[in-house]
GROMACS .gro file of C-alpha atoms in nm:
model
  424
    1UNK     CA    1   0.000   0.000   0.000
    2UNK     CA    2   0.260   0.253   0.051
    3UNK     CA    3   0.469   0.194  -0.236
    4UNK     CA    4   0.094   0.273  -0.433
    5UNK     CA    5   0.025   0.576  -0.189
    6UNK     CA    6   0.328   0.708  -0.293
    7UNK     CA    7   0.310   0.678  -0.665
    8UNK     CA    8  -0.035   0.849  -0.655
    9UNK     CA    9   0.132   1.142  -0.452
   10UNK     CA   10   0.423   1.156  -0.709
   11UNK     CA   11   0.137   1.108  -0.998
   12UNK     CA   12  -0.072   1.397  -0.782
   13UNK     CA   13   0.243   1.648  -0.816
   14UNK     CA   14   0.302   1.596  -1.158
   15UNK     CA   15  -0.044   1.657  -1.280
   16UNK     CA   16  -0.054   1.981  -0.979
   17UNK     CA   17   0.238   2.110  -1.154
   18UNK     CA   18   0.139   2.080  -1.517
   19UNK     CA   19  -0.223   2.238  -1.391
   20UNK     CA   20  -0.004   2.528  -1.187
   21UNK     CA   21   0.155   2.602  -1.504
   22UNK     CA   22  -0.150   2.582  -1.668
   23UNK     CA   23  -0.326   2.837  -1.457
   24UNK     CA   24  -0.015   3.044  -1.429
   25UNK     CA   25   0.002   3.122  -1.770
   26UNK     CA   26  -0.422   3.169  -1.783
   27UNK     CA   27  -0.410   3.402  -1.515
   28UNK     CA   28  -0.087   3.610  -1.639
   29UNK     CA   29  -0.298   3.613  -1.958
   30UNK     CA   30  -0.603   3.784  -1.791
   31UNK     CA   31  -0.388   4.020  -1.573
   32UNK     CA   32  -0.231   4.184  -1.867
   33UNK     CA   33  -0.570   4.146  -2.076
   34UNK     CA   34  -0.732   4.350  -1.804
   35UNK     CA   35  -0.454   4.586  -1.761
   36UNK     CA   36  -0.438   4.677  -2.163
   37UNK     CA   37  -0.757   4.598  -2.274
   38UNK     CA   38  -0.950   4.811  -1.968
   39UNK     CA   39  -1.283   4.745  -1.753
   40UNK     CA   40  -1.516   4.785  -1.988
   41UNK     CA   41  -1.330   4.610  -2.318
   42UNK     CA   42  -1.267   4.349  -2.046
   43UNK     CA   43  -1.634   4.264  -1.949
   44UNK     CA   44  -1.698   4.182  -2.317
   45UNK     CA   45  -1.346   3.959  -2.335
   46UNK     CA   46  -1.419   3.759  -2.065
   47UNK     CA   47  -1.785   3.726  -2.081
   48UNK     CA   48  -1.728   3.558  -2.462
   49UNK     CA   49  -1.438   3.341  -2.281
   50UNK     CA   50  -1.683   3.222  -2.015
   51UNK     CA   51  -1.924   3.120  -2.327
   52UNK     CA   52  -1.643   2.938  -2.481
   53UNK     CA   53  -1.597   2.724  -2.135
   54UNK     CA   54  -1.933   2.653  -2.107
   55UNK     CA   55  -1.906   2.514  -2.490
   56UNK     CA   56  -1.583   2.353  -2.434
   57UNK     CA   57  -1.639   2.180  -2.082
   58UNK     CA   58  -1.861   1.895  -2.244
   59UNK     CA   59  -1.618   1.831  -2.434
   60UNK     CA   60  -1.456   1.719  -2.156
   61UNK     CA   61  -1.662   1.424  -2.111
   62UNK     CA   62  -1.519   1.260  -2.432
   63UNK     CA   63  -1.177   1.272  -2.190
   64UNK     CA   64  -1.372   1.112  -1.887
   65UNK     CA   65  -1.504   0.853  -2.072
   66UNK     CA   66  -1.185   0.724  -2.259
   67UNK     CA   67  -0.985   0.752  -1.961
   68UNK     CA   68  -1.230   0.532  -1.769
   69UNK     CA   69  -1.234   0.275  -2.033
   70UNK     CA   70  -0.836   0.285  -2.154
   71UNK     CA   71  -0.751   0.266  -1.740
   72UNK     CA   72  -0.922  -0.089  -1.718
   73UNK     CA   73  -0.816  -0.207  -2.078
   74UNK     CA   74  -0.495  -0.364  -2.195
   75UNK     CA   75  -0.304  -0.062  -2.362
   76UNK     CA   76  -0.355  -0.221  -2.742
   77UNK     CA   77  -0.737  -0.228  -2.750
   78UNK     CA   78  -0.722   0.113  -2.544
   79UNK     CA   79  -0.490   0.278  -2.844
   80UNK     CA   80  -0.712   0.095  -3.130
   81UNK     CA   81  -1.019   0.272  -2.908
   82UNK     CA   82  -0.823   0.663  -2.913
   83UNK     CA   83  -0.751   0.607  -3.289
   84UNK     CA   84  -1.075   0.580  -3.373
   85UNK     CA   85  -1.254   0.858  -3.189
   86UNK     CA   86  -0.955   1.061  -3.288
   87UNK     CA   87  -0.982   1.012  -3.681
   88UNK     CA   88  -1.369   1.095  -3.612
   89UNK     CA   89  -1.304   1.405  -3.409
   90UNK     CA   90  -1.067   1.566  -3.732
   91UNK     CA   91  -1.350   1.465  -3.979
   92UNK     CA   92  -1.612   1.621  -3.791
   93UNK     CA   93  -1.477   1.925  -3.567
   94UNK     CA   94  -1.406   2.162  -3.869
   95UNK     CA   95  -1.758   2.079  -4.040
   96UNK     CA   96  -1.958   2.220  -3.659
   97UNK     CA   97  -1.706   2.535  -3.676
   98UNK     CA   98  -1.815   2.569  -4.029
   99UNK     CA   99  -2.164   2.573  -3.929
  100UNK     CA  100  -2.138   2.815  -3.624
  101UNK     CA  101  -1.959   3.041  -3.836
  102UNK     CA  102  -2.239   3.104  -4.129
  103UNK     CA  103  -2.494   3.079  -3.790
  104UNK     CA  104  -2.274   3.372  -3.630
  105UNK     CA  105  -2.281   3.574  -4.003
  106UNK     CA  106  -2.638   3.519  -4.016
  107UNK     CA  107  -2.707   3.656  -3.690
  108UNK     CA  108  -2.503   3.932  -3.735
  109UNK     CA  109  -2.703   4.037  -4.108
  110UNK     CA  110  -3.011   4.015  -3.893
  111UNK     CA  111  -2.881   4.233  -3.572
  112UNK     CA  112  -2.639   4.502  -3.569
  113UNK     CA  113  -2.577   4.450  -3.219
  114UNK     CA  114  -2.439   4.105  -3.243
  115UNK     CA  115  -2.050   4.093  -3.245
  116UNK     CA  116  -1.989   3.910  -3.546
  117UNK     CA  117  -1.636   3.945  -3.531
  118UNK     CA  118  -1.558   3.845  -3.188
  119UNK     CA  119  -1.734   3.537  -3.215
  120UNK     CA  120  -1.601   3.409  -3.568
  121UNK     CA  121  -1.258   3.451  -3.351
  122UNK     CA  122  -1.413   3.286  -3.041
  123UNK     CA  123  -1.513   2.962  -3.269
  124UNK     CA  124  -1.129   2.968  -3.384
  125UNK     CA  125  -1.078   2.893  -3.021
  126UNK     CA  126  -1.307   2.622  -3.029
  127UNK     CA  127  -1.157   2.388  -3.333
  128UNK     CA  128  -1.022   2.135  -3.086
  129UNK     CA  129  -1.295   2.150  -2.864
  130UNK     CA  130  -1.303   1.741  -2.919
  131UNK     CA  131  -0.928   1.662  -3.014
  132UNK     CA  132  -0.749   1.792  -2.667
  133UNK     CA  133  -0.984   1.630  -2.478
  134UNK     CA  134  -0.917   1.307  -2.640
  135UNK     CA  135  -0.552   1.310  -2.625
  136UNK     CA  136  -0.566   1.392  -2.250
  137UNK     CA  137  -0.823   1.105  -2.193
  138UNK     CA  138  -0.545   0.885  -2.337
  139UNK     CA  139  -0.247   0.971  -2.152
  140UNK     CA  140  -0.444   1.022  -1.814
  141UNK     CA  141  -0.609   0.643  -1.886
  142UNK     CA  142  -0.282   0.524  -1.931
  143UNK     CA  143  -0.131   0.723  -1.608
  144UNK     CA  144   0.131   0.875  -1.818
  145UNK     CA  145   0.109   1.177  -1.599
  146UNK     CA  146   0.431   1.360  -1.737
  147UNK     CA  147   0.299   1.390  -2.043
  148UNK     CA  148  -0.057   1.511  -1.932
  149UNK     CA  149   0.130   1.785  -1.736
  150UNK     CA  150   0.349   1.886  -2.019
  151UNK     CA  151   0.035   1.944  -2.252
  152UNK     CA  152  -0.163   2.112  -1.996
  153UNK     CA  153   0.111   2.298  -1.962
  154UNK     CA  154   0.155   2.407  -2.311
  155UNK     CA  155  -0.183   2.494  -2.322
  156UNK     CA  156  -0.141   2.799  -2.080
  157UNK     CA  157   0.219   2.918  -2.067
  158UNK     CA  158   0.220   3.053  -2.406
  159UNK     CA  159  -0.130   3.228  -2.387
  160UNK     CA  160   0.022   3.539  -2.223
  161UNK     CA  161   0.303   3.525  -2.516
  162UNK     CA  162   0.090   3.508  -2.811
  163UNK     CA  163  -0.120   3.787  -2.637
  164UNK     CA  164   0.137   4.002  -2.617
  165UNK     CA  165   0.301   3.922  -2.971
  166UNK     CA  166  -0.074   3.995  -3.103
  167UNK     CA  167  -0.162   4.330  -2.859
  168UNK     CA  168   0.153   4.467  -2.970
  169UNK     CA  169   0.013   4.448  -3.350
  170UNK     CA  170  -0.273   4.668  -3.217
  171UNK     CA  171  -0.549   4.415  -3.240
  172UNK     CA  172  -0.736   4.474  -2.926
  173UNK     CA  173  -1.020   4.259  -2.828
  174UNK     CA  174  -0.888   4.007  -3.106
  175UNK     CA  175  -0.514   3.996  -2.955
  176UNK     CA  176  -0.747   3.805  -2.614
  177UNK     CA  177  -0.911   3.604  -2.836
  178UNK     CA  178  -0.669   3.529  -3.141
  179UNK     CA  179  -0.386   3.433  -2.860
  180UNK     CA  180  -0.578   3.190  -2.698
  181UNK     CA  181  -0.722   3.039  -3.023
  182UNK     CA  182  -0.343   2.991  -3.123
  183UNK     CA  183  -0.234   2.835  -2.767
  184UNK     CA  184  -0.548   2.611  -2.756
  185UNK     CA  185  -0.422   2.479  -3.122
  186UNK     CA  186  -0.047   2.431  -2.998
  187UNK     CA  187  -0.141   2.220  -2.691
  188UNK     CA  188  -0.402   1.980  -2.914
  189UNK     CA  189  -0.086   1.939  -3.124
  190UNK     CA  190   0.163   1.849  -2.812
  191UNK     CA  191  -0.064   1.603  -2.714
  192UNK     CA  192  -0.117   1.461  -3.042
  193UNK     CA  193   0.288   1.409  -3.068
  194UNK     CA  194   0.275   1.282  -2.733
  195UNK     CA  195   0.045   1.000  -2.796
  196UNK     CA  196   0.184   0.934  -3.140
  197UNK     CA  197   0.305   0.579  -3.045
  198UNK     CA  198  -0.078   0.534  -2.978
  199UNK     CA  199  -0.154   0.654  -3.331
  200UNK     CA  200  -0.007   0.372  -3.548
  201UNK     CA  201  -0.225   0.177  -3.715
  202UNK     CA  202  -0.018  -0.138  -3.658
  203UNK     CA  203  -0.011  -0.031  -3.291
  204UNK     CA  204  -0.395   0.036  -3.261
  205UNK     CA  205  -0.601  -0.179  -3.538
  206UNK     CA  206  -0.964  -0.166  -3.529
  207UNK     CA  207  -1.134  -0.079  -3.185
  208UNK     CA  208  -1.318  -0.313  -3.032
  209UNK     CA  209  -1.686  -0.273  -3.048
  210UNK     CA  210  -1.749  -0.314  -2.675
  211UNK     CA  211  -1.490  -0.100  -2.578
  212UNK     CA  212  -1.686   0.185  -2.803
  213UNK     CA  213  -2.019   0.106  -2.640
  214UNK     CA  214  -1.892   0.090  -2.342
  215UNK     CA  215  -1.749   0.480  -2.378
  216UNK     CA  216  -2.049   0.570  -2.560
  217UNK     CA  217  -2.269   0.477  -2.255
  218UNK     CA  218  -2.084   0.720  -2.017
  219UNK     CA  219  -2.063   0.969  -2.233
  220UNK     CA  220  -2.433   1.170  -2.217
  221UNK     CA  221  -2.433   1.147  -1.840
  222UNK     CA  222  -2.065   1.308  -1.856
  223UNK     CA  223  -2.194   1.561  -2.113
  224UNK     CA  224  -2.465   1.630  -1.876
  225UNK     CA  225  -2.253   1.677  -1.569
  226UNK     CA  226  -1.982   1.837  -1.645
  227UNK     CA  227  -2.169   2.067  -1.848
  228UNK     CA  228  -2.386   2.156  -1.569
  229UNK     CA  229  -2.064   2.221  -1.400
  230UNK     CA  230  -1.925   2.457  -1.616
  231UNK     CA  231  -2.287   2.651  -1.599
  232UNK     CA  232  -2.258   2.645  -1.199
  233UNK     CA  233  -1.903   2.801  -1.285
  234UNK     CA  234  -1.917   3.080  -1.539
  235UNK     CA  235  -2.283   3.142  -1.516
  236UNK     CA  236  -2.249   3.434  -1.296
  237UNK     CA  237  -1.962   3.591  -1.442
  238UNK     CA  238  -2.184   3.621  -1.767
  239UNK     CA  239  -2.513   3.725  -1.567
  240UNK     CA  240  -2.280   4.010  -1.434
  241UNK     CA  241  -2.216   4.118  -1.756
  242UNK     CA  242  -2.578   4.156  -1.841
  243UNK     CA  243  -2.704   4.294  -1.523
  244UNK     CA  244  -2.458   4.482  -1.424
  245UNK     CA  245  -2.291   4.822  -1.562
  246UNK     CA  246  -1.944   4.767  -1.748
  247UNK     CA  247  -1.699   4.851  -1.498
  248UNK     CA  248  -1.912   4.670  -1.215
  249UNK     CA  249  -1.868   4.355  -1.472
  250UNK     CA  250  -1.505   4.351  -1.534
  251UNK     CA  251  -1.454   4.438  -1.202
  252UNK     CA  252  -1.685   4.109  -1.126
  253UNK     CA  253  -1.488   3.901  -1.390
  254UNK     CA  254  -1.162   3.986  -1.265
  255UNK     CA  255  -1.199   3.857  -0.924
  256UNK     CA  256  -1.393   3.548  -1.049
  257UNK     CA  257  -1.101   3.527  -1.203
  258UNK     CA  258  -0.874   3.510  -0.906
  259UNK     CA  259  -1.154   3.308  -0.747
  260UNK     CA  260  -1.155   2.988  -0.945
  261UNK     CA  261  -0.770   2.924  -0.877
  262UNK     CA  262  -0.947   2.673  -0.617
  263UNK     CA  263  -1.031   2.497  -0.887
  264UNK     CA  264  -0.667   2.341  -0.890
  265UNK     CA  265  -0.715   2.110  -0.597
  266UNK     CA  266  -1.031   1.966  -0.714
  267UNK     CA  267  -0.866   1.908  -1.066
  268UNK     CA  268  -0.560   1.766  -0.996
  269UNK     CA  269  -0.734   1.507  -0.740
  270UNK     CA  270  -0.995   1.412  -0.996
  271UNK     CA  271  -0.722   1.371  -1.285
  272UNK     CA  272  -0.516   1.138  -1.069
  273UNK     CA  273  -0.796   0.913  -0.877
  274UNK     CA  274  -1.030   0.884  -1.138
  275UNK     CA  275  -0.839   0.608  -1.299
  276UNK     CA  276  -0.752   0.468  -0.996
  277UNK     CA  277  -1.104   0.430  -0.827
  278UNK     CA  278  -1.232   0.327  -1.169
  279UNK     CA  279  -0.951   0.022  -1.161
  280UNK     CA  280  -0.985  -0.045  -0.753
  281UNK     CA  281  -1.385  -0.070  -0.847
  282UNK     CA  282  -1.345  -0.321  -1.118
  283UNK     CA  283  -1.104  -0.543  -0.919
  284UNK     CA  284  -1.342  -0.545  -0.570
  285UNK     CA  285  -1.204  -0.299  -0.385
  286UNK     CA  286  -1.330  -0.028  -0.162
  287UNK     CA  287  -1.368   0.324  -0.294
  288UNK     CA  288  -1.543   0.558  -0.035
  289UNK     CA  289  -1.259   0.649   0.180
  290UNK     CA  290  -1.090   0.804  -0.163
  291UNK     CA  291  -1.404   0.985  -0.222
  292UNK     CA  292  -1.341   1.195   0.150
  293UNK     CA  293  -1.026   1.253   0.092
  294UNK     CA  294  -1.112   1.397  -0.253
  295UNK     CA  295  -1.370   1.622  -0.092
  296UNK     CA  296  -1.218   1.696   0.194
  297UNK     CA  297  -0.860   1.791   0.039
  298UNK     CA  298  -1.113   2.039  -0.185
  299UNK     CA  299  -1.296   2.198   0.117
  300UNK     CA  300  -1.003   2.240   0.371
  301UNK     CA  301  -0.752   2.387   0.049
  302UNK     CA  302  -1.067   2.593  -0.031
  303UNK     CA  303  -1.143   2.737   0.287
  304UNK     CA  304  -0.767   2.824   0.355
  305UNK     CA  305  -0.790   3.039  -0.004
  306UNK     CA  306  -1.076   3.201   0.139
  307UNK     CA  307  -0.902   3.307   0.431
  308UNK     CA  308  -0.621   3.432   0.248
  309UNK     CA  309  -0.856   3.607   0.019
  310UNK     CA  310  -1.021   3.758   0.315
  311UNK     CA  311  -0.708   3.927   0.449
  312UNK     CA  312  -0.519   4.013   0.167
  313UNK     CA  313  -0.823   4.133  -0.088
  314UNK     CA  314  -0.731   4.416  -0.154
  315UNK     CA  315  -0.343   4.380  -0.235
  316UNK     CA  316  -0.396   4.092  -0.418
  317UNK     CA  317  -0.610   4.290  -0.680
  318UNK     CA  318  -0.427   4.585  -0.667
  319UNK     CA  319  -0.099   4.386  -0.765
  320UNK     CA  320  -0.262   4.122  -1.015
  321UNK     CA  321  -0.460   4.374  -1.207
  322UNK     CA  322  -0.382   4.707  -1.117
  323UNK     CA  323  -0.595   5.033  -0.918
  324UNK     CA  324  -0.844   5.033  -1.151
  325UNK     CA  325  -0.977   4.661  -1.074
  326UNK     CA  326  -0.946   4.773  -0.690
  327UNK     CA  327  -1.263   4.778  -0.624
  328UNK     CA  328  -1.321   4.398  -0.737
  329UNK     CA  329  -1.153   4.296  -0.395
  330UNK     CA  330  -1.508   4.355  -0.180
  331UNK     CA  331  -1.601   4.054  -0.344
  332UNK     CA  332  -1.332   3.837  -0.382
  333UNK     CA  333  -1.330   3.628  -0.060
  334UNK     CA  334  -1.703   3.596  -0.110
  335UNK     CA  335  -1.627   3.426  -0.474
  336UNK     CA  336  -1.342   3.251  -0.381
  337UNK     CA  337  -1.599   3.017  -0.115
  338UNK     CA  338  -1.833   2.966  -0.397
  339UNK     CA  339  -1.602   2.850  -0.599
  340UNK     CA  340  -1.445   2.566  -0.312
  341UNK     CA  341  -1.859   2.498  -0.281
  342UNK     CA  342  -1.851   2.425  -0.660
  343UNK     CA  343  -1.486   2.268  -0.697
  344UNK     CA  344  -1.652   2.022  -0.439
  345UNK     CA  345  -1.944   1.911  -0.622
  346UNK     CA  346  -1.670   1.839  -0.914
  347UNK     CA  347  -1.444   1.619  -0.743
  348UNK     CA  348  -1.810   1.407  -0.662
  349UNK     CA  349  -1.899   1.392  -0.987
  350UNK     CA  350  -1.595   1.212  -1.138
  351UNK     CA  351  -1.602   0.981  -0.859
  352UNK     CA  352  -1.906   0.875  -0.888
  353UNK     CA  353  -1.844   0.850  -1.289
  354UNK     CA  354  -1.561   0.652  -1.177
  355UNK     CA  355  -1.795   0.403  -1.028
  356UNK     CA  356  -2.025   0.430  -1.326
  357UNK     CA  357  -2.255   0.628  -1.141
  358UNK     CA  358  -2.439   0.860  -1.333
  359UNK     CA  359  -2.692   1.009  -1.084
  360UNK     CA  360  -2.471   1.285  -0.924
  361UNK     CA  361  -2.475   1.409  -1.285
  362UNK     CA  362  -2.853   1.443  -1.283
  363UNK     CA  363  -2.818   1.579  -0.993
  364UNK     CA  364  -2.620   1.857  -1.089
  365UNK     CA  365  -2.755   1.912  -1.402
  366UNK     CA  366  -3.079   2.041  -1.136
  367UNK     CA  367  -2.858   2.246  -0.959
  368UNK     CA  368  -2.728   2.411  -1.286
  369UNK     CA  369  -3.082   2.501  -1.390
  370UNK     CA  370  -3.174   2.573  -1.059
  371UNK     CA  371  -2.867   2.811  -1.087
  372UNK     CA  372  -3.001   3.004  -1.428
  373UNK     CA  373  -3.359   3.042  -1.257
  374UNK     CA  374  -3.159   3.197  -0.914
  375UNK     CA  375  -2.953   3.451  -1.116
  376UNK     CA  376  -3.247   3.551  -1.346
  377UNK     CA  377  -3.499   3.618  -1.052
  378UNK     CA  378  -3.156   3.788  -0.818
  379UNK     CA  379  -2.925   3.974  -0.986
  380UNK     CA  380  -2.900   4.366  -0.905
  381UNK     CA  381  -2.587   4.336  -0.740
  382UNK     CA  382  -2.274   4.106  -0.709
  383UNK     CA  383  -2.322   4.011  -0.376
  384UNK     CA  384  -2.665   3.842  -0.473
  385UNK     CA  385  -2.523   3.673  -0.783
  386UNK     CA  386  -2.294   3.550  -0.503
  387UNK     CA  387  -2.538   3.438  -0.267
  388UNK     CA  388  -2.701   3.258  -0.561
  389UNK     CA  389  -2.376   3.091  -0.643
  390UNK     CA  390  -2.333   2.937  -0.292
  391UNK     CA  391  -2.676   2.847  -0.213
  392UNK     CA  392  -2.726   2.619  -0.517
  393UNK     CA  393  -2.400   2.448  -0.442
  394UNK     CA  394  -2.418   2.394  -0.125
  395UNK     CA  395  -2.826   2.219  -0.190
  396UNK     CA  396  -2.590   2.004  -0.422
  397UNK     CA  397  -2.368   1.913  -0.208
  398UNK     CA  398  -2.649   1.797   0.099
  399UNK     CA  399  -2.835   1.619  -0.192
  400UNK     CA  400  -2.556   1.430  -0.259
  401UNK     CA  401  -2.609   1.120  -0.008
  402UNK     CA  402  -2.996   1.085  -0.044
  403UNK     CA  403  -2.952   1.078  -0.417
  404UNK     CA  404  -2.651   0.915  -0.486
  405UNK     CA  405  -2.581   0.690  -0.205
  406UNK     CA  406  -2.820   0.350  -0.350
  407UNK     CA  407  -2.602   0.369  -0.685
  408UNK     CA  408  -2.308   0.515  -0.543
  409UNK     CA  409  -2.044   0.580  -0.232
  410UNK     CA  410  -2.184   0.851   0.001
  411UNK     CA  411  -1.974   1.120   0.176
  412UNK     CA  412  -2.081   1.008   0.516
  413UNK     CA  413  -1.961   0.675   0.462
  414UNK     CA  414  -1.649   0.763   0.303
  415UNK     CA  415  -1.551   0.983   0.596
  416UNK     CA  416  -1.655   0.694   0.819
  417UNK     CA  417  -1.428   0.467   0.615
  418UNK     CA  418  -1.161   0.691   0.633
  419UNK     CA  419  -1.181   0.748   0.978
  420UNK     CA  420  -1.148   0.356   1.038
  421UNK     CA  421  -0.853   0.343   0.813
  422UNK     CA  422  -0.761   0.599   1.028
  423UNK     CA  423  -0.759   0.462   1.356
  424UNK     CA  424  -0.596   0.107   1.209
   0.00000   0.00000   0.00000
């Protein structure tokens, strides 16, 4: 057991690293987005960028659901299985952009108010909405952690570059959205070369039909959950920018900002014990004393953040984005709990998928339209969107165990499990 403990912790640090990088080169880019691009030309930035998460996040599922499979597969039928939904992600991804694209044009020839251009560049940004979620599914199945850090990594630490290279050609709104299109691209490609060995056809062969049913069953569930994720996430940021006045919204959007690095801890613990539970599940083995430590690890690293937040509000904006995003800091230790409330209901979501689980996805599907109802009917200031925020997740996260617990492991008896472990 320890020799396994510690590989997960080395596994946990690799993946914590690549996602540090990750977010350290997301958050540079917003920091000098907000600084150059202003308040009010900042709103509009990141209120397209939260649209583009909420399109990209189900996306995600197609990584959940190849990992789960490729983790409790030998690694030839798991690489004949990647192929496959590779080759149809490249026939199919540019043939959707296509279609947004003359959608977005047709809108625009019907309204003058619709910002055509800024959303032909946001759907650049979205061309391998299905391929880097693919390639990541692969290497995290497979545990090849290294590798999964190196491409997250690549997919943040040049965003602040190419922003820079593109703001210096005077391009304004379109250097923030051009420059992440561009880094987006580059990381799909990193992880394609890094899973090349995966790609041969005399590697791979034809998948095997069960394997493909058997990610095809997880995946509208996934789609469900961690789209209704993404919506618990981003929702408000993009209710503040309709409800509230410009400056109020980018001052709202840069602390979310700042908020959601809590959103580390829950990510790297998912990325590493999702394959893990999935394989300890399929071989007999209890599960629920991974799922407190997942939650708990979330909620303790969360609260701490808050604290911090709390205290040091007001230097941390002024140094991050500069006087004019001052006033953002009233709110940031209120966001930054919301978001540890949220980054909570994550980490039980992927291990109940894990488990093949699927009802804590239903579950928060009704918390994400519970959400959208909330912020329609309570919105006149930040603090409400707030309030709105943490009510919903915490009802999600108190649902949990009546919902879940028949199909699934409950918190209560994970923490009881864990406590026996504990005391052995």
């Amino acid at each position: 057991m320890r020799p396994r403990g510690g590989h997960a912790v080395g596994s946990g640090l690799q993946v914590a690293v690549g996602l540090g990088l990750w977010n350290l080169g997301n958050y540079a880019f917003f920091l000098i987005a907000g600084r150059v691009l202003g308040p009010a030309d900042y709103g509009l930035v990141a209120a397209i960028l939260s649209g583009v998460l909420v399109i990209q996040t189900p996306f995600t599922s197609l990584q959940t659901a190849l990992a789960r499979v490729v983790s409790s597969t030998p690694p030839a039928r798991g690489a004949a299985l990647y192929r496959a939904a590779l080759r149809t992600a490249l026939r199919w991804t540019p043939a959707g952009a296509a279609v947004a694209a003359l959608a977005v044009i047709a809108a625009g020839a019907v309204r003058d108010d619709v910002p055509v251009g800024p959303l032909l560049a946001a759907i650049v940004v979205l061309l391998p909405v299905a391929v880097f979620p693919l390639v990541l599914g692969q290497l995290q199945g497979e545990r090849r952690f290294g590798r999964y850090a190196l491409t997250m990594a690549a997919f943040g630490l040049p965003r602040p570059v190419m922003l820079l290279a593109l703001v210096g050609g005077g391009l304004g709104i379109y250097a923030a959205l051009l420059g992440t299109a561009a880094t987006t691209i580059l990381a799909a490609v990193v992880g394609v070369l890094f899973t090349a060995d995966r790609l041969r056809a005399t590697a791979a062969g034809p998948p095997d039909p069960a394997l493909v049913r058997a990610m095809g069953a997880s995946l509208l569930p996934l789609l469900v959950g961690v789209t209704a994720v993404a919506v618990m996430s981003n929702l408000d940021v993009i209710a503040a920018k309709l409800a509230l006045d410009p400056v109020d919204a980018g001052l709202f959007a840069s602390a979310a900002v700042l908020a959601k690095t809590v959103f580390l801890v829950p990510q790297a613990i998912t990325i590493v014990l999702l394959p893990r539970v999935a394989h300890r599940h399929a071989t007999g083995l209890p599960t629920e004393a991974l799922l407190a430590v997942s939650l708990g690890a979330t909620l303790v690293l969360g609260g701490l953040c808050t604290l911090a937040a709390l205290v040091l509000a007001d230097p941390i904006m002024t140094i991050t984005f500069g006087e004019e995003f001052a006033d953002g800091a009233s709110i940031l230790p209120e966001l930054t709990g919301a978001m540890t409330l949220i980054g909570a209901a994550l980490t039980l979501l992927y291990h109940q998928v894990a488990l093949g689980s699927y009802r804590v996805a239903w579950l928060l599907a009704g918390a994400a339209g519970a959400l959208a109802v909330g912020l329609a009917l309570v919105h006149d200031t930040a603090g409400h969107i707030i309030a709105v925020d943490a009510v919903v997740a915490t009802a999600a996260l108190l649902a949990h165990d009546p919902v879940c617990g028949r199909s699934g492991d409950t918190i209560v008896g994970g923490t009881r499990a864990l406590l026996r472990t504990r005391a052995a």
